[in-house]
PDB file of C-alpha atoms in Angstrom:
ATOM      1  CA  UNK A   1      93.320 138.760  99.446  1.00 87.00           C
ATOM      2  CA  UNK A   2      96.506 136.822  98.669  1.00 94.00           C
ATOM      3  CA  UNK A   3     100.137 137.415  97.755  1.00 95.00           C
ATOM      4  CA  UNK A   4     102.893 135.274  96.193  1.00 96.00           C
ATOM      5  CA  UNK A   5     106.094 134.777  98.177  1.00 96.00           C
ATOM      6  CA  UNK A   6     109.186 135.738  96.156  1.00 96.00           C
ATOM      7  CA  UNK A   7     111.203 132.929  97.777  1.00 96.00           C
ATOM      8  CA  UNK A   8     108.970 129.817  97.781  1.00 96.00           C
ATOM      9  CA  UNK A   9     106.558 130.961  95.067  1.00 96.00           C
ATOM     10  CA  UNK A  10     103.456 129.942  97.030  1.00 96.00           C
ATOM     11  CA  UNK A  11     100.312 132.054  96.948  1.00 96.00           C
ATOM     12  CA  UNK A  12      99.297 132.759 100.558  1.00 95.00           C
ATOM     13  CA  UNK A  13      96.969 134.954 102.560  1.00 95.00           C
ATOM     14  CA  UNK A  14      98.281 138.385 103.547  1.00 94.00           C
ATOM     15  CA  UNK A  15      98.431 137.315 107.220  1.00 94.00           C
ATOM     16  CA  UNK A  16     101.357 135.008 106.287  1.00 95.00           C
ATOM     17  CA  UNK A  17     103.552 138.043 105.504  1.00 96.00           C
ATOM     18  CA  UNK A  18     105.184 140.531 107.889  1.00 95.00           C
ATOM     19  CA  UNK A  19     104.347 144.215 107.515  1.00 95.00           C
ATOM     20  CA  UNK A  20     106.750 146.566 105.722  1.00 94.00           C
ATOM     21  CA  UNK A  21     106.460 150.352 105.624  1.00 93.00           C
ATOM     22  CA  UNK A  22     108.527 150.645 102.432  1.00 95.00           C
ATOM     23  CA  UNK A  23     106.722 148.061 100.267  1.00 93.00           C
ATOM     24  CA  UNK A  24     103.966 149.352  97.966  1.00 93.00           C
ATOM     25  CA  UNK A  25     101.518 146.729  99.284  1.00 94.00           C
ATOM     26  CA  UNK A  26     102.677 147.210 102.902  1.00 94.00           C
ATOM     27  CA  UNK A  27     104.057 143.659 103.206  1.00 96.00           C
ATOM     28  CA  UNK A  28     107.485 142.010 103.027  1.00 96.00           C
ATOM     29  CA  UNK A  29     108.161 140.127  99.757  1.00 96.00           C
ATOM     30  CA  UNK A  30     108.956 136.818 101.533  1.00 96.00           C
ATOM     31  CA  UNK A  31     106.413 134.886 103.624  1.00 96.00           C
ATOM     32  CA  UNK A  32     106.854 134.400 107.370  1.00 97.00           C
ATOM     33  CA  UNK A  33     107.772 130.739 106.911  1.00 96.00           C
ATOM     34  CA  UNK A  34     110.572 131.521 104.445  1.00 97.00           C
ATOM     35  CA  UNK A  35     111.901 134.300 106.690  1.00 96.00           C
ATOM     36  CA  UNK A  36     111.823 131.912 109.670  1.00 95.00           C
ATOM     37  CA  UNK A  37     113.809 129.289 107.701  1.00 96.00           C
ATOM     38  CA  UNK A  38     116.321 131.915 106.533  1.00 96.00           C
ATOM     39  CA  UNK A  39     116.769 133.253 110.094  1.00 95.00           C
ATOM     40  CA  UNK A  40     117.365 129.739 111.474  1.00 94.00           C
ATOM     41  CA  UNK A  41     119.941 128.973 108.778  1.00 95.00           C
ATOM     42  CA  UNK A  42     121.634 132.350 109.302  1.00 95.00           C
ATOM     43  CA  UNK A  43     121.866 131.711 113.039  1.00 93.00           C
ATOM     44  CA  UNK A  44     123.425 128.281 112.500  1.00 94.00           C
ATOM     45  CA  UNK A  45     125.984 129.723 110.056  1.00 95.00           C
ATOM     46  CA  UNK A  46     126.824 132.710 112.293  1.00 95.00           C
ATOM     47  CA  UNK A  47     126.142 131.360 115.773  1.00 94.00           C
ATOM     48  CA  UNK A  48     129.466 132.265 117.408  1.00 95.00           C
ATOM     49  CA  UNK A  49     129.477 135.788 115.997  1.00 95.00           C
ATOM     50  CA  UNK A  50     125.848 136.378 117.052  1.00 94.00           C
ATOM     51  CA  UNK A  51     126.450 135.034 120.569  1.00 94.00           C
ATOM     52  CA  UNK A  52     129.469 137.323 120.891  1.00 95.00           C
ATOM     53  CA  UNK A  53     127.470 140.358 119.679  1.00 94.00           C
ATOM     54  CA  UNK A  54     124.588 139.565 122.049  1.00 92.00           C
ATOM     55  CA  UNK A  55     126.979 139.171 124.998  1.00 93.00           C
ATOM     56  CA  UNK A  56     128.692 142.486 124.155  1.00 94.00           C
ATOM     57  CA  UNK A  57     125.306 144.218 123.907  1.00 92.00           C
ATOM     58  CA  UNK A  58     124.190 142.767 127.263  1.00 89.00           C
ATOM     59  CA  UNK A  59     127.456 143.843 128.912  1.00 92.00           C
ATOM     60  CA  UNK A  60     127.265 147.349 127.432  1.00 93.00           C
ATOM     61  CA  UNK A  61     123.574 147.814 128.330  1.00 90.00           C
ATOM     62  CA  UNK A  62     123.343 145.761 131.536  1.00 88.00           C
ATOM     63  CA  UNK A  63     121.870 148.543 133.718  1.00 89.00           C
ATOM     64  CA  UNK A  64     119.228 149.537 131.164  1.00 88.00           C
ATOM     65  CA  UNK A  65     118.246 145.913 130.509  1.00 84.00           C
ATOM     66  CA  UNK A  66     117.981 145.314 134.260  1.00 84.00           C
ATOM     67  CA  UNK A  67     115.765 148.414 134.685  1.00 83.00           C
ATOM     68  CA  UNK A  68     113.523 147.296 131.830  1.00 83.00           C
ATOM     69  CA  UNK A  69     113.283 143.804 133.310  1.00 79.00           C
ATOM     70  CA  UNK A  70     112.409 145.120 136.758  1.00 79.00           C
ATOM     71  CA  UNK A  71     109.806 147.505 135.318  1.00 81.00           C
ATOM     72  CA  UNK A  72     108.291 144.690 133.274  1.00 82.00           C
ATOM     73  CA  UNK A  73     108.150 142.345 136.269  1.00 80.00           C
ATOM     74  CA  UNK A  74     106.653 145.040 138.485  1.00 80.00           C
ATOM     75  CA  UNK A  75     104.010 145.852 135.869  1.00 85.00           C
ATOM     76  CA  UNK A  76     103.083 142.156 135.502  1.00 82.00           C
ATOM     77  CA  UNK A  77     102.845 141.700 139.289  1.00 81.00           C
ATOM     78  CA  UNK A  78     100.668 144.780 139.680  1.00 84.00           C
ATOM     79  CA  UNK A  79      98.344 143.750 136.844  1.00 88.00           C
ATOM     80  CA  UNK A  80      98.191 140.085 137.921  1.00 90.00           C
ATOM     81  CA  UNK A  81      98.635 139.940 141.709  1.00 91.00           C
ATOM     82  CA  UNK A  82      97.127 136.461 142.138  1.00 93.00           C
ATOM     83  CA  UNK A  83      99.214 134.972 139.313  1.00 93.00           C
ATOM     84  CA  UNK A  84     102.373 136.623 140.652  1.00 90.00           C
ATOM     85  CA  UNK A  85     101.598 135.314 144.136  1.00 92.00           C
ATOM     86  CA  UNK A  86     101.105 131.780 142.791  1.00 94.00           C
ATOM     87  CA  UNK A  87     104.286 131.987 140.690  1.00 92.00           C
ATOM     88  CA  UNK A  88     106.297 132.926 143.780  1.00 92.00           C
ATOM     89  CA  UNK A  89     104.712 130.114 145.783  1.00 95.00           C
ATOM     90  CA  UNK A  90     105.482 127.637 143.015  1.00 96.00           C
ATOM     91  CA  UNK A  91     109.172 128.576 143.126  1.00 94.00           C
ATOM     92  CA  UNK A  92     109.302 128.236 146.912  1.00 95.00           C
ATOM     93  CA  UNK A  93     107.475 124.882 146.762  1.00 96.00           C
ATOM     94  CA  UNK A  94     109.936 123.565 144.195  1.00 96.00           C
ATOM     95  CA  UNK A  95     112.921 124.851 146.186  1.00 95.00           C
ATOM     96  CA  UNK A  96     111.653 123.278 149.423  1.00 95.00           C
ATOM     97  CA  UNK A  97     110.286 120.146 147.683  1.00 96.00           C
ATOM     98  CA  UNK A  98     106.750 120.788 148.958  1.00 97.00           C
ATOM     99  CA  UNK A  99     103.417 119.783 147.393  1.00 97.00           C
ATOM    100  CA  UNK A 100     101.904 122.424 145.090  1.00 97.00           C
ATOM    101  CA  UNK A 101      98.493 122.599 143.376  1.00 97.00           C
ATOM    102  CA  UNK A 102      97.644 126.315 143.374  1.00 97.00           C
ATOM    103  CA  UNK A 103      97.695 126.674 139.566  1.00 95.00           C
ATOM    104  CA  UNK A 104      94.714 124.310 139.436  1.00 95.00           C
ATOM    105  CA  UNK A 105      92.804 126.775 141.646  1.00 96.00           C
ATOM    106  CA  UNK A 106      93.746 130.005 139.846  1.00 94.00           C
ATOM    107  CA  UNK A 107      90.168 131.302 139.543  1.00 95.00           C
ATOM    108  CA  UNK A 108      89.345 130.695 143.211  1.00 96.00           C
ATOM    109  CA  UNK A 109      92.575 132.360 144.319  1.00 96.00           C
ATOM    110  CA  UNK A 110      91.952 135.328 141.998  1.00 95.00           C
ATOM    111  CA  UNK A 111      88.514 135.711 143.619  1.00 96.00           C
ATOM    112  CA  UNK A 112      89.976 135.541 147.128  1.00 96.00           C
ATOM    113  CA  UNK A 113      92.681 138.086 146.254  1.00 95.00           C
ATOM    114  CA  UNK A 114      90.056 140.245 144.540  1.00 93.00           C
ATOM    115  CA  UNK A 115      88.165 140.619 147.829  1.00 95.00           C
ATOM    116  CA  UNK A 116      91.178 142.658 148.920  1.00 94.00           C
ATOM    117  CA  UNK A 117      91.078 141.699 152.603  1.00 96.00           C
ATOM    118  CA  UNK A 118      93.491 139.724 154.767  1.00 95.00           C
ATOM    119  CA  UNK A 119      91.727 136.456 155.619  1.00 96.00           C
ATOM    120  CA  UNK A 120      93.309 136.505 159.091  1.00 95.00           C
ATOM    121  CA  UNK A 121      92.893 140.115 160.236  1.00 93.00           C
ATOM    122  CA  UNK A 122      90.246 141.489 157.878  1.00 94.00           C
ATOM    123  CA  UNK A 123      92.518 144.461 157.083  1.00 94.00           C
ATOM    124  CA  UNK A 124      92.722 145.761 153.491  1.00 95.00           C
ATOM    125  CA  UNK A 125      95.486 144.210 151.396  1.00 93.00           C
ATOM    126  CA  UNK A 126      97.932 146.212 149.329  1.00 89.00           C
ATOM    127  CA  UNK A 127      97.603 144.557 145.909  1.00 86.00           C
ATOM    128  CA  UNK A 128     100.422 146.542 144.293  1.00 79.00           C
ATOM    129  CA  UNK A 129     102.764 143.622 145.050  1.00 63.00           C
ATOM    130  CA  UNK A 130     105.450 145.775 146.672  1.00 67.00           C
ATOM    131  CA  UNK A 131     107.444 143.189 148.573  1.00 65.00           C
ATOM    132  CA  UNK A 132     107.504 143.221 152.344  1.00 75.00           C
ATOM    133  CA  UNK A 133     105.230 146.142 153.103  1.00 88.00           C
ATOM    134  CA  UNK A 134     103.231 145.146 156.176  1.00 91.00           C
ATOM    135  CA  UNK A 135     100.016 144.995 154.122  1.00 93.00           C
ATOM    136  CA  UNK A 136     101.521 143.272 151.051  1.00 91.00           C
ATOM    137  CA  UNK A 137      99.771 140.241 149.642  1.00 91.00           C
ATOM    138  CA  UNK A 138     101.082 136.944 151.036  1.00 93.00           C
ATOM    139  CA  UNK A 139     100.175 133.258 151.225  1.00 95.00           C
ATOM    140  CA  UNK A 140     100.118 131.614 154.640  1.00 96.00           C
ATOM    141  CA  UNK A 141     100.385 127.810 154.852  1.00 96.00           C
ATOM    142  CA  UNK A 142      98.210 126.552 157.682  1.00 94.00           C
ATOM    143  CA  UNK A 143     100.433 123.493 158.098  1.00 94.00           C
ATOM    144  CA  UNK A 144     103.826 124.421 156.592  1.00 94.00           C
ATOM    145  CA  UNK A 145     104.853 120.833 155.809  1.00 95.00           C
ATOM    146  CA  UNK A 146     101.637 120.267 153.791  1.00 96.00           C
ATOM    147  CA  UNK A 147     102.927 122.723 151.198  1.00 96.00           C
ATOM    148  CA  UNK A 148     101.189 125.129 148.877  1.00 97.00           C
ATOM    149  CA  UNK A 149      97.976 123.182 148.471  1.00 97.00           C
ATOM    150  CA  UNK A 150      94.700 125.075 148.055  1.00 97.00           C
ATOM    151  CA  UNK A 151      93.088 123.536 151.138  1.00 97.00           C
ATOM    152  CA  UNK A 152      96.154 124.544 153.198  1.00 97.00           C
ATOM    153  CA  UNK A 153      96.423 128.274 152.435  1.00 97.00           C
ATOM    154  CA  UNK A 154      95.091 131.632 153.586  1.00 96.00           C
ATOM    155  CA  UNK A 155      95.469 134.882 151.643  1.00 97.00           C
ATOM    156  CA  UNK A 156      96.891 137.263 154.241  1.00 96.00           C
ATOM    157  CA  UNK A 157      98.905 140.434 154.656  1.00 94.00           C
ATOM    158  CA  UNK A 158     102.648 139.984 155.048  1.00 94.00           C
ATOM    159  CA  UNK A 159     102.618 141.145 158.691  1.00 94.00           C
ATOM    160  CA  UNK A 160      99.982 138.563 159.637  1.00 94.00           C
ATOM    161  CA  UNK A 161     101.931 135.865 157.826  1.00 95.00           C
ATOM    162  CA  UNK A 162     105.071 136.788 159.759  1.00 94.00           C
ATOM    163  CA  UNK A 163     103.255 136.822 163.109  1.00 94.00           C
ATOM    164  CA  UNK A 164     101.461 133.526 162.538  1.00 94.00           C
ATOM    165  CA  UNK A 165     104.571 131.905 161.069  1.00 91.00           C
ATOM    166  CA  UNK A 166     106.742 133.025 163.979  1.00 92.00           C
ATOM    167  CA  UNK A 167     104.471 132.535 166.998  1.00 93.00           C
ATOM    168  CA  UNK A 168     101.439 130.620 165.714  1.00 91.00           C
ATOM    169  CA  UNK A 169      97.865 131.751 165.242  1.00 91.00           C
ATOM    170  CA  UNK A 170      96.861 131.522 168.922  1.00 93.00           C
ATOM    171  CA  UNK A 171      99.753 133.703 170.112  1.00 94.00           C
ATOM    172  CA  UNK A 172      99.237 136.212 167.293  1.00 92.00           C
ATOM    173  CA  UNK A 173      95.546 136.528 168.272  1.00 92.00           C
ATOM    174  CA  UNK A 174      96.466 136.862 171.959  1.00 94.00           C
ATOM    175  CA  UNK A 175      98.907 139.700 171.153  1.00 91.00           C
ATOM    176  CA  UNK A 176      96.364 141.486 168.967  1.00 90.00           C
ATOM    177  CA  UNK A 177      93.613 141.152 171.616  1.00 91.00           C
ATOM    178  CA  UNK A 178      95.962 142.456 174.311  1.00 92.00           C
ATOM    179  CA  UNK A 179      96.814 145.466 172.147  1.00 90.00           C
ATOM    180  CA  UNK A 180      93.141 146.254 171.527  1.00 90.00           C
ATOM    181  CA  UNK A 181      92.232 145.771 175.208  1.00 90.00           C
ATOM    182  CA  UNK A 182      95.072 148.027 176.333  1.00 89.00           C
ATOM    183  CA  UNK A 183      94.090 150.760 173.880  1.00 88.00           C
ATOM    184  CA  UNK A 184      90.438 150.535 174.890  1.00 86.00           C
ATOM    185  CA  UNK A 185      91.396 150.581 178.582  1.00 78.00           C
ATOM    186  CA  UNK A 186      89.968 147.119 179.218  1.00 66.00           C
ATOM    187  CA  UNK A 187      93.103 145.773 180.901  1.00 56.00           C
ATOM    188  CA  UNK A 188      92.910 148.131 183.900  1.00 52.00           C
TER     189      UNK A 188
END
C-alpha cells in the first residue's frame, strides 16, 4: 500500500511515513525524508535558541537525567556482561596506549564469560556487573605490558585479579594453599 507525501508529492510505501494517532490513515502527511530535511533546516535556523533550551533542560533535570543514564548503563551491563567487560578494557587500553584486539574475539569471550567461573580460582562469577564486588567479572592480563590481547587474558573474579596483579600468580596460589592447609589442619 502506498501514500503520497503532501510536501514532495512522491508516492511512497507506508513505511516511509511516521505514525500519527490523529490522522485518519494513522500516518503523518509528510514522508520521513521531508520531515528530516525540515528538521535539519529548522535546527540550522534556530541553532542558538535550541542549544540554549537544551542546556536549560539539562541543568533543570540533571539529577533525573543522571539517574536514567546510570539505570540504562547498568541494564546494558547486566544484559551484556562480556560486551561491557570488553568496552571497559578498550577504554583502559586506549588510555594506557596498550594493544587491544578483544572485539575481534567477542564470541569466544562471551562463551568464556558464559561458563560463569573464574578461570583462576574456579569460583562462580557474579555476572551482574556490580563493580568491585569480590566475585565481579574482571579481565586479568597475564603480561600487563602485552595489553588486552585475547591470547594474554584470563576471565577472573575481581578478587583474583587484585591478588594476582598485586603479588603475582605464584604468591596468590601460595597464600590460597596456606589458607586451605590451615583450615584443614594440615599445617600442624
